[in-house]
Short mmCIF file of C-alpha atoms in Angstrom, two decimals:
data_model
loop_
_atom_site.label_atom_id
_atom_site.label_comp_id
_atom_site.label_asym_id
_atom_site.label_seq_id
_atom_site.Cartn_x
_atom_site.Cartn_y
_atom_site.Cartn_z
CA MET A 14 59.05 -74.03 15.10
CA GLU A 15 60.17 -77.40 14.62
CA GLN A 16 58.65 -78.63 18.04
CA LEU A 17 55.44 -76.21 17.39
CA LEU A 18 54.78 -78.26 14.19
CA SER A 19 55.41 -81.65 15.61
CA LEU A 20 53.15 -80.82 18.44
CA ALA A 21 50.21 -79.84 15.83
CA PHE A 22 51.56 -82.35 13.58
CA ASP A 23 50.80 -85.14 16.28
CA ASN A 24 47.09 -83.95 16.69
CA LEU A 25 46.30 -83.46 13.12
CA SER A 26 47.45 -87.69 13.03
CA SER A 27 45.27 -88.33 15.29
CA TYR A 28 41.13 -89.91 14.35
CA ASP A 29 39.90 -88.23 17.14
CA GLY A 30 37.87 -85.06 16.55
CA PRO A 31 39.33 -82.88 19.83
CA LYS A 32 42.29 -83.78 18.80
CA ILE A 33 42.24 -82.80 15.56
CA ARG A 34 40.68 -79.58 15.83
CA LYS A 35 43.61 -78.50 18.84
CA GLY A 36 45.86 -79.46 15.31
CA LEU A 37 44.12 -77.46 13.52
CA ARG A 38 44.06 -74.59 16.04
CA GLN A 39 48.18 -75.18 16.44
CA VAL A 40 48.09 -74.20 13.13
CA GLU A 41 46.38 -71.75 12.40
CA GLY A 42 47.96 -69.77 15.63
CA LEU A 43 50.93 -70.39 13.76
CA LEU A 44 50.33 -68.82 10.53
CA ALA A 45 48.79 -65.69 12.79
CA ASN A 46 52.05 -65.16 14.46
CA ILE A 47 53.43 -64.88 11.09
CA CYS A 48 51.44 -63.17 9.40
CA LEU A 49 50.38 -60.56 11.86
CA SER A 50 52.41 -58.03 13.59
CA ARG A 51 52.73 -58.24 17.82
CA ALA A 52 54.54 -56.44 20.13
CA GLN A 53 55.19 -59.35 21.99
CA SER A 54 58.31 -61.91 23.12
CA SER A 55 59.52 -65.11 21.30
CA ARG A 56 57.96 -66.67 24.45
CA ASP A 57 55.03 -65.26 24.52
CA ARG A 58 54.20 -65.79 21.02
CA ARG A 59 55.59 -69.64 21.21
CA ALA A 60 52.46 -69.81 24.31
CA SER A 61 50.15 -67.74 22.03
CA ILE A 62 50.91 -70.95 19.30
CA ILE A 63 50.20 -73.79 21.54
CA SER A 64 47.49 -72.18 23.24
CA THR A 65 44.18 -73.35 21.42
CA ARG A 66 41.85 -70.21 23.06
CA ASP A 67 41.18 -67.28 21.79
CA THR A 68 42.61 -64.25 22.47
CA ALA A 69 42.21 -60.30 22.02
CA GLU A 70 44.67 -59.78 21.36
CA GLU A 71 44.64 -60.94 17.64
CA GLU A 72 41.68 -59.08 17.19
CA THR A 73 43.98 -55.97 17.70
CA ALA A 74 46.36 -57.37 15.75
CA SER A 75 47.51 -55.26 12.56
CA SER A 76 48.38 -56.89 9.27
CA LYS A 77 51.33 -57.18 7.51
CA ASN A 78 52.38 -56.44 4.11
CA LEU A 79 54.07 -59.07 1.69
CA GLU A 80 57.53 -57.30 1.85
CA GLN A 81 57.17 -57.37 5.73
CA ILE A 82 56.26 -60.96 6.14
CA SER A 83 58.93 -62.02 3.88
CA GLU A 84 61.77 -60.19 6.11
CA ASP A 85 60.09 -61.96 9.29
CA PRO A 86 62.78 -64.33 10.57
CA ALA A 87 59.78 -66.31 11.62
CA PHE A 88 58.38 -65.99 8.36
CA CYS A 89 62.12 -67.26 6.98
CA GLU A 90 62.05 -70.25 9.24
CA PHE A 91 58.74 -71.07 8.64
CA PHE A 92 59.37 -70.97 4.53
CA LYS A 93 62.30 -73.39 4.43
CA LEU A 94 60.72 -75.10 6.65
CA GLN A 95 58.35 -75.62 4.37
CA GLU A 96 60.40 -77.21 1.22
CA GLY A 97 60.92 -80.87 2.57
CA PHE A 98 58.31 -83.50 3.45
CA GLU A 99 58.46 -83.47 7.11
CA TRP A 100 57.85 -80.40 8.28
CA ASN A 101 55.21 -79.43 5.26
CA VAL A 102 52.04 -78.06 6.75
CA ALA A 103 50.06 -78.79 3.44
CA LEU A 104 51.02 -81.95 2.88
CA ARG A 105 49.27 -83.01 6.71
CA LEU A 106 46.59 -80.73 6.16
CA VAL A 107 45.23 -83.02 2.78
CA GLN A 108 46.26 -86.21 4.77
CA THR A 109 43.83 -84.90 7.76
CA LEU A 110 41.09 -83.85 5.25
CA ASP A 111 40.95 -87.65 3.74
CA ARG A 112 40.54 -89.04 7.32
CA LEU A 113 38.05 -86.52 7.87
CA LEU A 114 36.04 -87.34 4.74
CA ALA A 115 36.40 -91.18 5.82
CA ARG A 116 34.56 -90.39 9.22
CA GLY A 117 30.93 -89.45 7.35
CA ALA A 118 29.25 -86.23 7.75
CA ASP A 119 28.18 -84.78 10.71
CA GLY A 120 27.66 -80.65 12.11
CA SER A 121 31.31 -81.00 13.69
CA ASN A 122 33.02 -83.12 11.82
CA ASP A 123 32.18 -80.49 8.87
CA LEU A 124 33.16 -77.50 11.12
CA LEU A 125 36.80 -79.80 10.59
CA ILE A 126 37.17 -79.73 6.91
CA MET A 127 35.94 -76.15 6.44
CA SER A 128 38.59 -75.17 8.72
CA ALA A 129 41.13 -77.62 7.10
CA LEU A 130 40.28 -76.13 4.00
CA GLU A 131 40.46 -72.78 5.20
CA LEU A 132 44.48 -73.15 6.46
CA VAL A 133 45.13 -75.39 2.71
CA GLN A 134 44.07 -71.96 1.17
CA GLY A 135 46.65 -70.12 3.37
CA VAL A 136 49.72 -72.58 3.10
CA MET A 137 49.56 -72.23 -0.45
CA LEU A 138 49.10 -68.89 -0.61
CA LEU A 139 52.53 -68.46 2.05
CA HIS A 140 54.36 -70.99 0.62
CA PRO A 141 53.08 -71.68 -2.75
CA PRO A 142 55.10 -74.13 -3.63
CA SER A 143 53.22 -76.06 -1.96
CA LYS A 144 50.69 -76.17 -4.48
CA ALA A 145 52.30 -79.42 -5.95
CA LEU A 146 50.81 -81.39 -4.22
CA PHE A 147 47.42 -81.09 -6.24
CA SER A 148 48.99 -82.16 -9.10
CA ARG A 149 48.45 -85.59 -7.50
CA GLU A 150 45.55 -87.42 -8.27
CA VAL A 151 44.96 -88.52 -5.06
CA TYR A 152 44.71 -84.96 -3.55
CA MET A 153 43.29 -82.99 -6.07
CA ASN A 154 40.23 -86.07 -6.34
CA LEU A 155 40.11 -85.43 -2.42
CA LEU A 156 38.79 -81.57 -3.59
CA LEU A 157 36.66 -83.22 -6.31
CA ASP A 158 34.94 -85.87 -3.20
CA LEU A 159 34.13 -82.37 -1.45
CA LEU A 160 32.33 -80.90 -4.69
CA GLU A 161 29.95 -84.03 -4.26
CA PRO A 162 26.10 -83.09 -3.63
CA ASP A 163 26.28 -84.98 -0.32
CA PHE A 164 28.31 -82.34 1.27
CA CYS A 165 27.02 -79.02 2.78
CA PRO A 166 27.09 -75.56 0.88
CA ALA A 167 29.48 -74.13 2.92
CA ILE A 168 32.07 -77.08 2.60
CA GLN A 169 31.03 -76.49 -1.47
CA SER A 170 32.35 -73.04 -1.32
CA SER A 171 34.99 -73.19 0.75
CA THR A 172 36.17 -76.18 -1.62
CA VAL A 173 35.92 -74.29 -4.49
CA VAL A 174 38.07 -71.48 -3.25
CA THR A 175 40.38 -73.99 -2.35
CA LEU A 176 40.80 -75.15 -6.00
CA VAL A 177 40.74 -71.60 -7.04
CA THR A 178 43.94 -71.36 -4.77
CA ALA A 179 45.76 -74.29 -5.91
CA LEU A 180 44.96 -73.55 -9.42
CA ILE A 181 46.17 -70.47 -10.01
CA ASP A 182 49.73 -69.88 -11.84
CA THR A 183 49.85 -73.20 -12.10
CA PRO A 184 48.98 -75.46 -14.85
CA ARG A 185 50.16 -78.27 -14.50
CA ASN A 186 47.68 -78.78 -11.50
CA THR A 187 45.04 -77.50 -13.94
CA ARG A 188 45.92 -80.29 -15.73
CA THR A 189 45.60 -82.74 -13.63
CA PHE A 190 42.07 -81.18 -13.06
CA GLU A 191 41.33 -82.12 -16.35
CA ALA A 192 42.41 -85.01 -16.42
CA LEU A 193 40.25 -86.11 -13.35
CA ASP A 194 37.36 -84.93 -14.93
CA GLY A 195 37.17 -81.72 -12.64
CA LEU A 196 34.86 -79.96 -15.26
CA LEU A 197 32.71 -82.79 -15.16
CA THR A 198 32.15 -82.12 -11.54
CA ILE A 199 32.08 -78.46 -11.72
CA THR A 200 29.65 -78.37 -13.94
CA SER A 201 27.40 -81.27 -12.59
CA LEU A 202 27.38 -79.40 -9.58
CA PHE A 203 25.93 -76.29 -11.07
CA ARG A 204 23.57 -77.90 -13.03
CA ASN A 205 21.84 -79.52 -10.13
CA ARG A 206 18.60 -78.40 -8.75
CA CYS A 207 19.60 -78.63 -5.27
CA THR A 208 23.11 -76.87 -5.23
CA ALA A 209 22.78 -73.77 -3.32
CA ARG A 210 22.83 -70.01 -5.25
CA ASP A 211 26.13 -68.87 -2.94
CA VAL A 212 27.52 -71.84 -4.27
CA LYS A 213 26.28 -71.50 -8.00
CA LEU A 214 28.17 -68.02 -7.94
CA LYS A 215 31.25 -69.46 -6.86
CA LEU A 216 31.24 -72.07 -9.36
CA ILE A 217 30.15 -69.08 -11.79
CA GLU A 218 33.33 -67.41 -11.08
CA PHE A 219 35.20 -70.54 -10.72
CA LEU A 220 34.71 -70.82 -14.69
CA TYR A 221 35.02 -67.48 -15.04
CA PHE A 222 39.36 -68.21 -13.03
CA TYR A 223 39.74 -71.56 -15.65
CA LEU A 224 38.58 -69.44 -18.85
CA MET A 225 41.66 -66.78 -18.21
CA PRO A 226 45.02 -67.34 -20.31
CA GLU A 227 47.24 -68.67 -18.32
CA THR A 228 50.94 -68.44 -17.04
CA PRO A 229 53.56 -71.04 -16.46
CA SER A 230 54.29 -72.56 -13.30
CA ILE A 231 55.16 -71.36 -10.28
CA PRO A 232 58.47 -73.97 -9.53
CA ALA A 233 59.65 -71.90 -12.82
CA ALA A 234 59.78 -68.94 -11.53
CA GLN A 235 61.85 -65.29 -13.13
CA PRO A 236 63.53 -63.39 -11.22
CA ASN A 237 61.33 -59.84 -10.36
CA PRO A 238 63.13 -57.28 -8.61
CA GLN A 239 59.83 -55.90 -7.80
CA LEU A 240 59.62 -59.44 -5.58
CA PRO A 241 61.40 -60.35 -1.79
CA GLY A 242 64.34 -61.89 -2.35
CA LEU A 243 63.17 -65.10 0.02
CA LEU A 244 59.92 -65.37 -2.79
CA GLN A 245 62.31 -66.35 -5.81
CA ARG A 246 63.98 -68.53 -4.62
CA SER A 247 64.97 -71.85 -6.53
CA PRO A 248 62.48 -75.03 -6.75
CA SER A 249 61.53 -76.05 -3.27
CA LYS A 250 62.29 -79.79 -2.78
CA LEU A 251 58.60 -80.49 -2.34
CA ALA A 252 57.70 -78.97 -5.80
CA LYS A 253 60.48 -80.88 -7.54
CA ALA A 254 59.54 -83.97 -6.11
CA PHE A 255 56.41 -83.87 -7.97
CA VAL A 256 57.00 -81.52 -11.19
CA GLY A 257 59.36 -82.70 -14.19
CA GLY A 258 60.86 -80.60 -16.97
CA GLY A 259 60.10 -79.35 -20.02
CA HIS A 260 56.77 -76.66 -20.81
CA GLY A 261 55.33 -76.39 -23.80
CA ARG A 262 51.65 -76.41 -25.23
CA ALA A 263 49.29 -78.51 -25.82
CA GLY A 264 48.38 -79.43 -28.84
CA SER A 265 45.47 -81.63 -30.59
CA ASP A 266 46.20 -85.57 -31.17
CA GLY A 267 44.90 -86.92 -34.05
CA ASN A 268 41.40 -86.73 -33.88
CA GLY A 269 41.37 -83.17 -33.62
CA ARG A 270 40.38 -82.95 -29.53
CA PRO A 271 42.45 -80.96 -27.48
CA ARG A 272 45.32 -83.43 -26.54
CA SER A 273 46.55 -84.14 -22.89
CA ALA A 274 48.52 -81.15 -21.72
CA GLY A 275 51.41 -83.08 -19.04
CA ASP A 276 54.43 -81.73 -17.49
CA GLY A 277 52.92 -78.59 -16.74
CA GLU A 278 52.04 -77.06 -20.27
CA THR A 279 49.64 -74.70 -20.75
CA ARG A 280 46.26 -74.33 -22.40
CA THR A 281 45.07 -71.81 -25.00
CA GLN A 282 41.89 -69.90 -23.94
CA GLU A 283 39.96 -71.69 -27.00
CA GLU A 284 41.55 -75.25 -25.95
CA LYS A 285 40.16 -74.77 -22.62
CA GLN A 286 36.85 -73.52 -24.03
CA ALA A 287 36.94 -76.81 -26.18
CA LEU A 288 36.93 -78.61 -23.24
CA LEU A 289 34.69 -77.08 -20.87
CA GLY A 290 32.04 -76.68 -23.89
CA ARG A 291 31.99 -80.95 -23.53
CA HIS A 292 30.08 -80.03 -20.19
CA LEU A 293 27.87 -76.42 -20.96
CA SER A 294 26.62 -74.93 -23.80
CA SER A 295 26.80 -71.60 -22.80
CA VAL A 296 30.43 -71.65 -22.96
CA ALA A 297 30.91 -68.63 -25.66
CA GLU A 298 28.98 -66.32 -23.99
CA LEU A 299 31.07 -66.98 -20.75
CA VAL A 300 34.88 -66.18 -23.01
CA GLU A 301 32.51 -62.67 -24.62
CA ASP A 302 31.66 -61.39 -20.99
CA LEU A 303 34.94 -62.47 -20.17
CA LYS A 304 37.32 -60.50 -22.82
CA GLN A 305 34.20 -57.46 -22.73
CA ASN A 306 34.96 -57.04 -18.21
CA THR A 307 37.98 -58.60 -17.39
CA PRO A 308 37.67 -60.10 -14.02
CA PHE A 309 40.42 -60.43 -11.66
CA GLY A 310 41.90 -57.21 -12.91
CA GLY A 311 42.64 -59.60 -16.11
CA VAL A 312 45.14 -61.12 -14.67
CA VAL A 313 45.02 -64.26 -13.71
CA GLY A 314 47.55 -67.39 -14.22
#
């Protein structure tokens, strides 16, 4: 698997569009082989990962559930490799996104950005500790930059989904998002008359998500007998690199304003409502609707 990742990373590090596209497809092929059940030999699996051509087999592949994936040797190997920086896919993808942003806006570049965003989402779902990358301002800023009005609606919508994936069950990332005026970015885009309707719907969903009660960050996960053993690992080296000690609850500063919640501290719904209220006047209605209708099943970190 290291050889496959090395090939993909070499292409992702390029400034040439076709090579970047090839690298993204190689990563996609790797993730697909982990998530989909195939009746093929190891040699065939490797060949399908390296190949950039679509195959009919992908359309007939059957999905695996979480327990099946966690027992798959390929997933176990992938998960272990993601624990360090050298083979971490999420890190390479966000670095690729950074280079793509520098290239400016055009149709082919937009497609590469959307592909990279979708892969970032998938990697964070397969390896939750990789979310720790977005506790760093440089990477969170990258997502906020993609929400600027200059980008097409498809990129904005995909970025909102990526942002939710990065924040769920990870209060530390939410604090970074708040510190970088992420709420201002979200609400400004929502109020912009030029923002597409589909994007505004995504933004409303994000605001509902943001106002949900928080749970401690993933690196402090406690044993759960209903989860596969591999998903209850000790904090990864990657997560430890960004995560300090201590969990608590953010209070208020001397002026009665919500205090900066560092080191993964959680905020109450009331504190987040007050922060959002600085940029949006209808927060009370959102909270009331949230309490009555319990979107997302009422359980979101």
